[in-house]
Amino acid sequence: MDLERTAALLGVPFEEVGRVHRLAGDRPSAPLPAKAGAPAILDRLAVRPDDAAEVMAGWPDTDSPLWTPELRWLLDRSIALVLADLGGHQWLSPGPELPRERGPAWRHLYVYAYLALAGVVTRYHREHGIADAVSWTTLADLGRNLAVDRRMHGEGWPVMQSWLTLHARGGVYELGRLQHQRGDTAISLHIPDSGPMTPEAVTASLDEARAFFPRHFPDEHYTAFSCGSWLLDPQLQEYLPAESNIVRFQRRFELEPYEEQEGLDADVEVRRFVFRSLTTPLDQLPRGTLLQRAVVDHLRAGRHWYWRSGHFRFDPRAQTVT
């Protein structure tokens, strides 16, 4: 494989192709599910009909003219790269961001990689005694993220393709209201866009996690729940009531000293999650909720949001309080 030519034909930096080649090497890949069964799998993964239609239109059939040799190489090696870290729990880029305007094969290459890995990771789950309901609820984050990307006109997926490798390796589990990411000594909490973040729902999710991880990963020993998010920015308390769901979520955490996160702009992340848009002018953003008004008024005042990190105790014997 001529890596320089491959990078040029893919329209991506040579260094990114070299990284895939270095990490994947000649490691084994995994096959995609049969095309005939793919619609049922996509439905189980909560992929909306419009997104599912695009995925099926770009399916990598052996005789598909949409799939160049370079694309097929990248798909195969991206699967191998992620598969090689099965059981891992750190963020992992499966490959370079592609020029997705070239069509569905380019736009959804990492979706096909995810579909190939779904069968692998569900077997990993079963080996750890994890119920199918938890497996498929967790993996259905694919549909949620594709819907976000569609709403954002393609601005969301470049971030999400790395995030979803956690699901495909058994690194994150959706337990009730929260997603819980395995770590070294802390379970990292993530908040999916799945309805109100009530204290009762958060508490139930934390209590479920306290039982889940010692049961299914007994060799891993956790001492804390942790979270890094703009949702932990204390400035939100200037705008939101003390009994709001967000402020009550903040009160669970002991905040760590502020450290700027390299490559992460909290103003951008707030806009990504609150408005699902990075390009709409501030004066055109919706103001239908207290949170939306807070974000816009804060930014229009020339102020910034900050990504804050915090933690609280993980004790399998404890029950949390709302």
PDB file of C-alpha atoms in Angstrom:
ATOM      1  CA  MET A   1       0.000   0.000   0.000  1.00  0.00           C
ATOM      2  CA  ASP A   2       1.419   3.376  -1.091  1.00  0.00           C
ATOM      3  CA  LEU A   3       0.454   5.475   1.911  1.00  0.00           C
ATOM      4  CA  GLU A   4       1.263   8.830   0.304  1.00  0.00           C
ATOM      5  CA  ARG A   5      -0.913   8.016  -2.707  1.00  0.00           C
ATOM      6  CA  THR A   6      -3.656   6.688  -0.447  1.00  0.00           C
ATOM      7  CA  ALA A   7      -3.668   9.893   1.584  1.00  0.00           C
ATOM      8  CA  ALA A   8      -3.803  12.001  -1.568  1.00  0.00           C
ATOM      9  CA  LEU A   9      -6.702  10.020  -3.018  1.00  0.00           C
ATOM     10  CA  LEU A  10      -8.577  10.170   0.286  1.00  0.00           C
ATOM     11  CA  GLY A  11      -7.936  13.905   0.561  1.00  0.00           C
ATOM     12  CA  VAL A  12      -6.501  13.647   4.084  1.00  0.00           C
ATOM     13  CA  PRO A  13      -3.082  14.399   5.629  1.00  0.00           C
ATOM     14  CA  PHE A  14      -0.427  11.728   5.119  1.00  0.00           C
ATOM     15  CA  GLU A  15       0.261  11.694   8.878  1.00  0.00           C
ATOM     16  CA  GLU A  16      -3.280  10.495   9.593  1.00  0.00           C
ATOM     17  CA  VAL A  17      -3.057   7.635   7.110  1.00  0.00           C
ATOM     18  CA  GLY A  18       0.329   6.758   8.568  1.00  0.00           C
ATOM     19  CA  ARG A  19      -1.199   6.653  12.045  1.00  0.00           C
ATOM     20  CA  VAL A  20      -3.898   4.197  10.934  1.00  0.00           C
ATOM     21  CA  HIS A  21      -1.275   2.028   9.251  1.00  0.00           C
ATOM     22  CA  ARG A  22       0.951   2.105  12.334  1.00  0.00           C
ATOM     23  CA  LEU A  23      -1.787   1.266  14.845  1.00  0.00           C
ATOM     24  CA  ALA A  24      -3.653  -1.290  12.729  1.00  0.00           C
ATOM     25  CA  GLY A  25      -0.639  -2.927  11.094  1.00  0.00           C
ATOM     26  CA  ASP A  26      -1.666  -6.355   9.844  1.00  0.00           C
ATOM     27  CA  ARG A  27      -4.003  -6.993  12.778  1.00  0.00           C
ATOM     28  CA  PRO A  28      -7.267  -8.836  12.066  1.00  0.00           C
ATOM     29  CA  SER A  29     -10.388  -6.940  11.041  1.00  0.00           C
ATOM     30  CA  ALA A  30     -14.046  -7.956  11.415  1.00  0.00           C
ATOM     31  CA  PRO A  31     -16.695  -8.443   8.723  1.00  0.00           C
ATOM     32  CA  LEU A  32     -19.780  -6.339   8.312  1.00  0.00           C
ATOM     33  CA  PRO A  33     -23.133  -7.972   9.023  1.00  0.00           C
ATOM     34  CA  ALA A  34     -24.959  -9.353   6.006  1.00  0.00           C
ATOM     35  CA  LYS A  35     -26.587  -6.562   4.040  1.00  0.00           C
ATOM     36  CA  ALA A  36     -29.969  -8.308   4.156  1.00  0.00           C
ATOM     37  CA  GLY A  37     -29.982  -8.139   7.943  1.00  0.00           C
ATOM     38  CA  ALA A  38     -28.583  -4.615   8.195  1.00  0.00           C
ATOM     39  CA  PRO A  39     -31.955  -2.751   8.274  1.00  0.00           C
ATOM     40  CA  ALA A  40     -33.017  -4.714  11.363  1.00  0.00           C
ATOM     41  CA  ILE A  41     -29.683  -3.966  13.067  1.00  0.00           C
ATOM     42  CA  LEU A  42     -29.917  -0.276  12.205  1.00  0.00           C
ATOM     43  CA  ASP A  43     -33.407  -0.199  13.666  1.00  0.00           C
ATOM     44  CA  ARG A  44     -32.135  -1.838  16.854  1.00  0.00           C
ATOM     45  CA  LEU A  45     -29.416   0.813  16.993  1.00  0.00           C
ATOM     46  CA  ALA A  46     -32.127   3.530  16.885  1.00  0.00           C
ATOM     47  CA  VAL A  47     -30.963   4.833  13.505  1.00  0.00           C
ATOM     48  CA  ARG A  48     -33.706   6.997  12.021  1.00  0.00           C
ATOM     49  CA  PRO A  49     -35.186   6.019   8.639  1.00  0.00           C
ATOM     50  CA  ASP A  50     -33.546   8.914   6.753  1.00  0.00           C
ATOM     51  CA  ASP A  51     -30.110   8.067   8.155  1.00  0.00           C
ATOM     52  CA  ALA A  52     -30.654   4.334   7.654  1.00  0.00           C
ATOM     53  CA  ALA A  53     -31.537   4.928   4.003  1.00  0.00           C
ATOM     54  CA  GLU A  54     -28.242   6.765   3.478  1.00  0.00           C
ATOM     55  CA  VAL A  55     -26.275   4.023   5.209  1.00  0.00           C
ATOM     56  CA  MET A  56     -27.886   1.352   3.031  1.00  0.00           C
ATOM     57  CA  ALA A  57     -27.340   3.440  -0.126  1.00  0.00           C
ATOM     58  CA  GLY A  58     -23.614   3.545   0.543  1.00  0.00           C
ATOM     59  CA  TRP A  59     -23.250  -0.084   1.633  1.00  0.00           C
ATOM     60  CA  PRO A  60     -19.779  -1.460   0.747  1.00  0.00           C
ATOM     61  CA  ASP A  61     -20.889  -4.211  -1.609  1.00  0.00           C
ATOM     62  CA  THR A  62     -17.971  -5.929  -3.334  1.00  0.00           C
ATOM     63  CA  ASP A  63     -19.038  -4.504  -6.697  1.00  0.00           C
ATOM     64  CA  SER A  64     -20.058  -1.035  -5.482  1.00  0.00           C
ATOM     65  CA  PRO A  65     -18.566   1.746  -7.635  1.00  0.00           C
ATOM     66  CA  LEU A  66     -18.781   4.054  -4.625  1.00  0.00           C
ATOM     67  CA  TRP A  67     -15.962   2.238  -2.850  1.00  0.00           C
ATOM     68  CA  THR A  68     -12.468   2.947  -4.109  1.00  0.00           C
ATOM     69  CA  PRO A  69      -9.596   0.662  -3.079  1.00  0.00           C
ATOM     70  CA  GLU A  70      -8.384   3.402  -0.734  1.00  0.00           C
ATOM     71  CA  LEU A  71     -11.770   3.637   0.993  1.00  0.00           C
ATOM     72  CA  ARG A  72     -11.927  -0.134   1.384  1.00  0.00           C
ATOM     73  CA  TRP A  73      -8.428  -0.146   2.865  1.00  0.00           C
ATOM     74  CA  LEU A  74      -9.349   2.594   5.351  1.00  0.00           C
ATOM     75  CA  LEU A  75     -12.549   0.820   6.402  1.00  0.00           C
ATOM     76  CA  ASP A  76     -10.738  -2.478   6.948  1.00  0.00           C
ATOM     77  CA  ARG A  77      -7.834  -0.925   8.844  1.00  0.00           C
ATOM     78  CA  SER A  78     -10.086   1.326  10.944  1.00  0.00           C
ATOM     79  CA  ILE A  79     -12.020  -1.715  12.096  1.00  0.00           C
ATOM     80  CA  ALA A  80      -8.741  -3.473  12.890  1.00  0.00           C
ATOM     81  CA  LEU A  81      -7.436  -0.406  14.776  1.00  0.00           C
ATOM     82  CA  VAL A  82     -10.480  -0.281  17.074  1.00  0.00           C
ATOM     83  CA  LEU A  83     -10.712  -4.075  17.420  1.00  0.00           C
ATOM     84  CA  ALA A  84      -7.097  -4.214  18.588  1.00  0.00           C
ATOM     85  CA  ASP A  85      -8.126  -2.147  21.631  1.00  0.00           C
ATOM     86  CA  LEU A  86     -11.233  -4.169  22.541  1.00  0.00           C
ATOM     87  CA  GLY A  87     -11.860  -3.586  26.240  1.00  0.00           C
ATOM     88  CA  GLY A  88     -10.065  -0.233  26.162  1.00  0.00           C
ATOM     89  CA  HIS A  89     -11.657   2.794  27.752  1.00  0.00           C
ATOM     90  CA  GLN A  90      -9.742   5.829  26.453  1.00  0.00           C
ATOM     91  CA  TRP A  91     -10.871   8.086  23.619  1.00  0.00           C
ATOM     92  CA  LEU A  92      -9.617   6.737  20.299  1.00  0.00           C
ATOM     93  CA  SER A  93      -9.781   8.194  16.808  1.00  0.00           C
ATOM     94  CA  PRO A  94     -10.644   5.432  14.316  1.00  0.00           C
ATOM     95  CA  GLY A  95      -9.182   7.361  11.397  1.00  0.00           C
ATOM     96  CA  PRO A  96      -9.039  10.704   9.614  1.00  0.00           C
ATOM     97  CA  GLU A  97     -12.008  12.974   9.053  1.00  0.00           C
ATOM     98  CA  LEU A  98     -13.066  12.395   5.448  1.00  0.00           C
ATOM     99  CA  PRO A  99     -14.481  14.826   2.853  1.00  0.00           C
ATOM    100  CA  ARG A 100     -18.027  13.636   3.384  1.00  0.00           C
ATOM    101  CA  GLU A 101     -19.528  15.633   0.544  1.00  0.00           C
ATOM    102  CA  ARG A 102     -18.193  12.932  -1.796  1.00  0.00           C
ATOM    103  CA  GLY A 103     -21.145  10.687  -0.995  1.00  0.00           C
ATOM    104  CA  PRO A 104     -22.600   8.164   1.451  1.00  0.00           C
ATOM    105  CA  ALA A 105     -19.612   5.796   1.364  1.00  0.00           C
ATOM    106  CA  TRP A 106     -17.364   8.640   2.526  1.00  0.00           C
ATOM    107  CA  ARG A 107     -19.930  10.137   4.872  1.00  0.00           C
ATOM    108  CA  HIS A 108     -20.661   6.900   6.714  1.00  0.00           C
ATOM    109  CA  LEU A 109     -17.388   4.962   6.565  1.00  0.00           C
ATOM    110  CA  TYR A 110     -17.098   4.969  10.359  1.00  0.00           C
ATOM    111  CA  VAL A 111     -20.730   3.889  10.687  1.00  0.00           C
ATOM    112  CA  TYR A 112     -19.842   0.754   8.712  1.00  0.00           C
ATOM    113  CA  ALA A 113     -16.888   0.214  11.030  1.00  0.00           C
ATOM    114  CA  TYR A 114     -19.247   0.514  14.014  1.00  0.00           C
ATOM    115  CA  LEU A 115     -21.646  -2.018  12.475  1.00  0.00           C
ATOM    116  CA  ALA A 116     -18.781  -4.473  11.941  1.00  0.00           C
ATOM    117  CA  LEU A 117     -17.763  -4.084  15.587  1.00  0.00           C
ATOM    118  CA  ALA A 118     -21.277  -4.345  17.061  1.00  0.00           C
ATOM    119  CA  GLY A 119     -21.214  -8.132  16.976  1.00  0.00           C
ATOM    120  CA  VAL A 120     -17.722  -8.196  18.479  1.00  0.00           C
ATOM    121  CA  VAL A 121     -18.563  -5.937  21.408  1.00  0.00           C
ATOM    122  CA  THR A 122     -21.863  -7.666  22.215  1.00  0.00           C
ATOM    123  CA  ARG A 123     -19.897 -10.912  22.553  1.00  0.00           C
ATOM    124  CA  TYR A 124     -17.487  -9.066  24.849  1.00  0.00           C
ATOM    125  CA  HIS A 125     -20.482  -7.912  26.892  1.00  0.00           C
ATOM    126  CA  ARG A 126     -21.869 -11.440  27.163  1.00  0.00           C
ATOM    127  CA  GLU A 127     -18.479 -12.708  28.332  1.00  0.00           C
ATOM    128  CA  HIS A 128     -18.777 -10.204  31.188  1.00  0.00           C
ATOM    129  CA  GLY A 129     -22.340 -11.239  32.013  1.00  0.00           C
ATOM    130  CA  ILE A 130     -23.896  -8.007  30.747  1.00  0.00           C
ATOM    131  CA  ALA A 131     -27.551  -8.214  29.748  1.00  0.00           C
ATOM    132  CA  ASP A 132     -28.496  -7.740  26.100  1.00  0.00           C
ATOM    133  CA  ALA A 133     -30.812  -4.889  27.096  1.00  0.00           C
ATOM    134  CA  VAL A 134     -27.850  -2.905  28.439  1.00  0.00           C
ATOM    135  CA  SER A 135     -25.755  -3.761  25.369  1.00  0.00           C
ATOM    136  CA  TRP A 136     -28.301  -2.558  22.845  1.00  0.00           C
ATOM    137  CA  THR A 137     -29.344   0.506  24.834  1.00  0.00           C
ATOM    138  CA  THR A 138     -25.680   1.497  24.968  1.00  0.00           C
ATOM    139  CA  LEU A 139     -24.981   0.798  21.300  1.00  0.00           C
ATOM    140  CA  ALA A 140     -28.129   2.654  20.222  1.00  0.00           C
ATOM    141  CA  ASP A 141     -26.217   5.863  20.879  1.00  0.00           C
ATOM    142  CA  LEU A 142     -25.273   5.499  17.202  1.00  0.00           C
ATOM    143  CA  GLY A 143     -28.770   6.510  16.115  1.00  0.00           C
ATOM    144  CA  ARG A 144     -28.850   9.421  18.537  1.00  0.00           C
ATOM    145  CA  ASN A 145     -25.531  10.738  17.250  1.00  0.00           C
ATOM    146  CA  LEU A 146     -26.433  10.373  13.586  1.00  0.00           C
ATOM    147  CA  ALA A 147     -29.613  12.341  14.269  1.00  0.00           C
ATOM    148  CA  VAL A 148     -27.557  15.067  15.958  1.00  0.00           C
ATOM    149  CA  ASP A 149     -25.168  15.158  13.006  1.00  0.00           C
ATOM    150  CA  ARG A 150     -28.042  15.516  10.559  1.00  0.00           C
ATOM    151  CA  ARG A 151     -29.517  18.335  12.624  1.00  0.00           C
ATOM    152  CA  MET A 152     -26.088  20.014  12.702  1.00  0.00           C
ATOM    153  CA  HIS A 153     -25.633  19.657   8.935  1.00  0.00           C
ATOM    154  CA  GLY A 154     -22.530  17.529   9.353  1.00  0.00           C
ATOM    155  CA  GLU A 155     -20.894  19.573  12.118  1.00  0.00           C
ATOM    156  CA  GLY A 156     -21.335  16.892  14.769  1.00  0.00           C
ATOM    157  CA  TRP A 157     -19.944  13.638  13.377  1.00  0.00           C
ATOM    158  CA  PRO A 158     -16.193  14.470  13.353  1.00  0.00           C
ATOM    159  CA  VAL A 159     -16.339  14.624  17.171  1.00  0.00           C
ATOM    160  CA  MET A 160     -18.709  11.684  17.464  1.00  0.00           C
ATOM    161  CA  GLN A 161     -16.677   9.187  15.434  1.00  0.00           C
ATOM    162  CA  SER A 162     -14.076   9.050  18.225  1.00  0.00           C
ATOM    163  CA  TRP A 163     -16.684   9.064  20.992  1.00  0.00           C
ATOM    164  CA  LEU A 164     -18.422   6.025  19.531  1.00  0.00           C
ATOM    165  CA  THR A 165     -15.272   3.901  19.641  1.00  0.00           C
ATOM    166  CA  LEU A 166     -15.865   3.737  23.402  1.00  0.00           C
ATOM    167  CA  HIS A 167     -19.145   1.923  22.794  1.00  0.00           C
ATOM    168  CA  ALA A 168     -17.564  -0.360  20.189  1.00  0.00           C
ATOM    169  CA  ARG A 169     -14.814  -1.459  22.625  1.00  0.00           C
ATOM    170  CA  GLY A 170     -16.907  -1.962  25.770  1.00  0.00           C
ATOM    171  CA  GLY A 171     -15.618   1.216  27.368  1.00  0.00           C
ATOM    172  CA  VAL A 172     -18.934   2.943  28.096  1.00  0.00           C
ATOM    173  CA  TYR A 173     -22.361   1.783  29.294  1.00  0.00           C
ATOM    174  CA  GLU A 174     -25.688   3.569  29.329  1.00  0.00           C
ATOM    175  CA  LEU A 175     -27.381   2.822  32.643  1.00  0.00           C
ATOM    176  CA  GLY A 176     -30.587   4.783  32.970  1.00  0.00           C
ATOM    177  CA  ARG A 177     -30.125   8.538  32.569  1.00  0.00           C
ATOM    178  CA  LEU A 178     -26.308   8.606  32.405  1.00  0.00           C
ATOM    179  CA  GLN A 179     -23.542   6.995  30.401  1.00  0.00           C
ATOM    180  CA  HIS A 180     -20.706   5.573  32.487  1.00  0.00           C
ATOM    181  CA  GLN A 181     -17.194   5.294  31.067  1.00  0.00           C
ATOM    182  CA  ARG A 182     -14.728   2.845  32.574  1.00  0.00           C
ATOM    183  CA  GLY A 183     -11.414   4.300  33.673  1.00  0.00           C
ATOM    184  CA  ASP A 184      -8.461   3.621  35.921  1.00  0.00           C
ATOM    185  CA  THR A 185      -9.899   4.483  39.333  1.00  0.00           C
ATOM    186  CA  ALA A 186     -12.862   6.669  38.337  1.00  0.00           C
ATOM    187  CA  ILE A 187     -16.064   6.161  36.352  1.00  0.00           C
ATOM    188  CA  SER A 188     -16.514   9.117  34.019  1.00  0.00           C
ATOM    189  CA  LEU A 189     -20.086  10.357  33.654  1.00  0.00           C
ATOM    190  CA  HIS A 190     -21.581  11.534  30.366  1.00  0.00           C
ATOM    191  CA  ILE A 191     -25.009  13.062  29.860  1.00  0.00           C
ATOM    192  CA  PRO A 192     -26.803  11.965  26.686  1.00  0.00           C
ATOM    193  CA  ASP A 193     -29.549  14.061  25.132  1.00  0.00           C
ATOM    194  CA  SER A 194     -32.357  11.848  26.413  1.00  0.00           C
ATOM    195  CA  GLY A 195     -34.766  13.968  28.409  1.00  0.00           C
ATOM    196  CA  PRO A 196     -34.785  15.795  31.744  1.00  0.00           C
ATOM    197  CA  MET A 197     -31.808  15.233  34.021  1.00  0.00           C
ATOM    198  CA  THR A 198     -33.892  14.987  37.177  1.00  0.00           C
ATOM    199  CA  PRO A 199     -32.146  14.295  40.487  1.00  0.00           C
ATOM    200  CA  GLU A 200     -34.159  11.102  40.868  1.00  0.00           C
ATOM    201  CA  ALA A 201     -33.090   9.803  37.437  1.00  0.00           C
ATOM    202  CA  VAL A 202     -29.446  10.694  38.101  1.00  0.00           C
ATOM    203  CA  THR A 203     -29.515   8.999  41.494  1.00  0.00           C
ATOM    204  CA  ALA A 204     -31.041   5.838  40.042  1.00  0.00           C
ATOM    205  CA  SER A 205     -28.352   5.727  37.349  1.00  0.00           C
ATOM    206  CA  LEU A 206     -25.548   6.168  39.893  1.00  0.00           C
ATOM    207  CA  ASP A 207     -26.954   3.461  42.110  1.00  0.00           C
ATOM    208  CA  GLU A 208     -27.222   1.125  39.133  1.00  0.00           C
ATOM    209  CA  ALA A 209     -23.569   1.812  38.262  1.00  0.00           C
ATOM    210  CA  ARG A 210     -22.468   1.099  41.827  1.00  0.00           C
ATOM    211  CA  ALA A 211     -23.827  -2.411  41.430  1.00  0.00           C
ATOM    212  CA  PHE A 212     -23.000  -2.876  37.733  1.00  0.00           C
ATOM    213  CA  PHE A 213     -19.236  -2.364  37.676  1.00  0.00           C
ATOM    214  CA  PRO A 214     -18.250  -4.547  40.666  1.00  0.00           C
ATOM    215  CA  ARG A 215     -20.497  -7.281  39.278  1.00  0.00           C
ATOM    216  CA  HIS A 216     -19.291  -7.251  35.674  1.00  0.00           C
ATOM    217  CA  PHE A 217     -15.719  -5.951  36.084  1.00  0.00           C
ATOM    218  CA  PRO A 218     -14.679  -7.338  39.486  1.00  0.00           C
ATOM    219  CA  ASP A 219     -10.976  -6.835  38.789  1.00  0.00           C
ATOM    220  CA  GLU A 220     -11.461  -3.079  38.380  1.00  0.00           C
ATOM    221  CA  HIS A 221     -11.640  -1.016  41.548  1.00  0.00           C
ATOM    222  CA  TYR A 222     -13.212   2.422  41.439  1.00  0.00           C
ATOM    223  CA  THR A 223     -12.994   5.113  44.074  1.00  0.00           C
ATOM    224  CA  ALA A 224     -14.835   7.996  42.376  1.00  0.00           C
ATOM    225  CA  PHE A 225     -17.331   9.177  39.844  1.00  0.00           C
ATOM    226  CA  SER A 226     -15.906  11.986  37.740  1.00  0.00           C
ATOM    227  CA  CYS A 227     -17.215  14.349  35.107  1.00  0.00           C
ATOM    228  CA  GLY A 228     -15.728  16.951  32.815  1.00  0.00           C
ATOM    229  CA  SER A 229     -18.269  19.274  31.268  1.00  0.00           C
ATOM    230  CA  TRP A 230     -19.397  22.832  30.740  1.00  0.00           C
ATOM    231  CA  LEU A 231     -22.433  21.715  32.790  1.00  0.00           C
ATOM    232  CA  LEU A 232     -20.178  21.969  35.856  1.00  0.00           C
ATOM    233  CA  ASP A 233     -19.296  25.623  35.185  1.00  0.00           C
ATOM    234  CA  PRO A 234     -20.394  27.484  38.366  1.00  0.00           C
ATOM    235  CA  GLN A 235     -21.274  30.513  36.238  1.00  0.00           C
ATOM    236  CA  LEU A 236     -24.496  28.720  35.335  1.00  0.00           C
ATOM    237  CA  GLN A 237     -25.655  29.406  38.893  1.00  0.00           C
ATOM    238  CA  GLU A 238     -25.854  33.110  37.991  1.00  0.00           C
ATOM    239  CA  TYR A 239     -28.700  32.302  35.617  1.00  0.00           C
ATOM    240  CA  LEU A 240     -30.427  29.122  36.812  1.00  0.00           C
ATOM    241  CA  PRO A 241     -32.561  28.571  39.940  1.00  0.00           C
ATOM    242  CA  ALA A 242     -30.914  26.804  42.860  1.00  0.00           C
ATOM    243  CA  GLU A 243     -33.309  23.877  42.507  1.00  0.00           C
ATOM    244  CA  SER A 244     -32.842  23.449  38.756  1.00  0.00           C
ATOM    245  CA  ASN A 245     -31.713  20.024  37.558  1.00  0.00           C
ATOM    246  CA  ILE A 246     -28.345  21.366  36.378  1.00  0.00           C
ATOM    247  CA  VAL A 247     -27.491  23.175  39.616  1.00  0.00           C
ATOM    248  CA  ARG A 248     -28.519  20.152  41.689  1.00  0.00           C
ATOM    249  CA  PHE A 249     -26.300  17.996  39.453  1.00  0.00           C
ATOM    250  CA  GLN A 250     -23.399  20.401  40.059  1.00  0.00           C
ATOM    251  CA  ARG A 251     -23.839  20.141  43.827  1.00  0.00           C
ATOM    252  CA  ARG A 252     -22.918  16.444  43.748  1.00  0.00           C
ATOM    253  CA  PHE A 253     -19.347  17.255  42.720  1.00  0.00           C
ATOM    254  CA  GLU A 254     -16.232  18.561  44.373  1.00  0.00           C
ATOM    255  CA  LEU A 255     -14.793  20.804  41.682  1.00  0.00           C
ATOM    256  CA  GLU A 256     -11.148  20.489  40.773  1.00  0.00           C
ATOM    257  CA  PRO A 257      -8.999  23.591  40.143  1.00  0.00           C
ATOM    258  CA  TYR A 258      -9.617  24.995  36.688  1.00  0.00           C
ATOM    259  CA  GLU A 259      -7.234  23.842  33.970  1.00  0.00           C
ATOM    260  CA  GLU A 260      -7.566  24.857  30.355  1.00  0.00           C
ATOM    261  CA  GLN A 261      -8.191  21.821  28.153  1.00  0.00           C
ATOM    262  CA  GLU A 262      -5.964  21.723  25.082  1.00  0.00           C
ATOM    263  CA  GLY A 263      -7.996  21.650  21.872  1.00  0.00           C
ATOM    264  CA  LEU A 264     -11.312  22.105  23.688  1.00  0.00           C
ATOM    265  CA  ASP A 265     -13.314  25.354  23.496  1.00  0.00           C
ATOM    266  CA  ALA A 266     -16.143  25.332  26.035  1.00  0.00           C
ATOM    267  CA  ASP A 267     -17.999  28.094  24.167  1.00  0.00           C
ATOM    268  CA  VAL A 268     -18.105  25.812  21.134  1.00  0.00           C
ATOM    269  CA  GLU A 269     -19.181  22.795  23.174  1.00  0.00           C
ATOM    270  CA  VAL A 270     -22.002  24.730  24.834  1.00  0.00           C
ATOM    271  CA  ARG A 271     -23.319  25.779  21.434  1.00  0.00           C
ATOM    272  CA  ARG A 272     -22.918  22.236  20.110  1.00  0.00           C
ATOM    273  CA  PHE A 273     -25.006  20.698  22.902  1.00  0.00           C
ATOM    274  CA  VAL A 274     -27.531  23.427  23.713  1.00  0.00           C
ATOM    275  CA  PHE A 275     -28.345  24.558  20.166  1.00  0.00           C
ATOM    276  CA  ARG A 276     -26.908  21.825  17.906  1.00  0.00           C
ATOM    277  CA  SER A 277     -25.387  24.565  15.791  1.00  0.00           C
ATOM    278  CA  LEU A 278     -21.941  26.124  15.612  1.00  0.00           C
ATOM    279  CA  THR A 279     -22.652  28.683  12.907  1.00  0.00           C
ATOM    280  CA  THR A 280     -25.978  30.348  13.760  1.00  0.00           C
ATOM    281  CA  PRO A 281     -25.404  33.990  14.833  1.00  0.00           C
ATOM    282  CA  LEU A 282     -26.032  34.626  18.523  1.00  0.00           C
ATOM    283  CA  ASP A 283     -28.969  36.944  17.848  1.00  0.00           C
ATOM    284  CA  GLN A 284     -30.680  34.193  15.828  1.00  0.00           C
ATOM    285  CA  LEU A 285     -30.349  31.395  18.377  1.00  0.00           C
ATOM    286  CA  PRO A 286     -33.541  30.267  20.149  1.00  0.00           C
ATOM    287  CA  ARG A 287     -34.290  31.643  23.614  1.00  0.00           C
ATOM    288  CA  GLY A 288     -37.078  29.274  24.602  1.00  0.00           C
ATOM    289  CA  THR A 289     -35.517  27.949  27.818  1.00  0.00           C
ATOM    290  CA  LEU A 290     -33.669  29.412  30.767  1.00  0.00           C
ATOM    291  CA  LEU A 291     -30.531  27.569  29.690  1.00  0.00           C
ATOM    292  CA  GLN A 292     -30.715  28.889  26.126  1.00  0.00           C
ATOM    293  CA  ARG A 293     -31.167  32.438  27.371  1.00  0.00           C
ATOM    294  CA  ALA A 294     -28.297  32.011  29.826  1.00  0.00           C
ATOM    295  CA  VAL A 295     -25.903  30.781  27.132  1.00  0.00           C
ATOM    296  CA  VAL A 296     -26.769  33.553  24.671  1.00  0.00           C
ATOM    297  CA  ASP A 297     -26.781  36.401  27.219  1.00  0.00           C
ATOM    298  CA  HIS A 298     -23.465  35.243  28.661  1.00  0.00           C
ATOM    299  CA  LEU A 299     -21.760  35.110  25.262  1.00  0.00           C
ATOM    300  CA  ARG A 300     -23.293  38.362  24.055  1.00  0.00           C
ATOM    301  CA  ALA A 301     -21.878  40.038  27.157  1.00  0.00           C
ATOM    302  CA  GLY A 302     -18.406  39.047  25.933  1.00  0.00           C
ATOM    303  CA  ARG A 303     -17.968  36.402  28.611  1.00  0.00           C
ATOM    304  CA  HIS A 304     -16.888  32.794  28.165  1.00  0.00           C
ATOM    305  CA  TRP A 305     -17.959  29.398  29.425  1.00  0.00           C
ATOM    306  CA  TYR A 306     -15.427  27.031  30.978  1.00  0.00           C
ATOM    307  CA  TRP A 307     -14.965  23.280  30.937  1.00  0.00           C
ATOM    308  CA  ARG A 308     -14.813  22.196  34.561  1.00  0.00           C
ATOM    309  CA  SER A 309     -14.023  18.844  36.127  1.00  0.00           C
ATOM    310  CA  GLY A 310     -15.252  17.388  39.383  1.00  0.00           C
ATOM    311  CA  HIS A 311     -15.640  14.147  41.285  1.00  0.00           C
ATOM    312  CA  PHE A 312     -17.427  12.469  44.168  1.00  0.00           C
ATOM    313  CA  ARG A 313     -17.026   9.175  45.930  1.00  0.00           C
ATOM    314  CA  PHE A 314     -17.771   5.829  44.309  1.00  0.00           C
ATOM    315  CA  ASP A 315     -18.779   3.440  47.069  1.00  0.00           C
ATOM    316  CA  PRO A 316     -20.592   0.235  46.066  1.00  0.00           C
ATOM    317  CA  ARG A 317     -22.222   0.104  49.482  1.00  0.00           C
ATOM    318  CA  ALA A 318     -23.561   3.661  49.389  1.00  0.00           C
ATOM    319  CA  GLN A 319     -26.846   4.994  48.150  1.00  0.00           C
ATOM    320  CA  THR A 320     -26.773   8.494  46.746  1.00  0.00           C
ATOM    321  CA  VAL A 321     -29.063  11.313  47.802  1.00  0.00           C
ATOM    322  CA  THR A 322     -30.904  13.591  45.418  1.00  0.00           C
TER     323      THR A 322
END
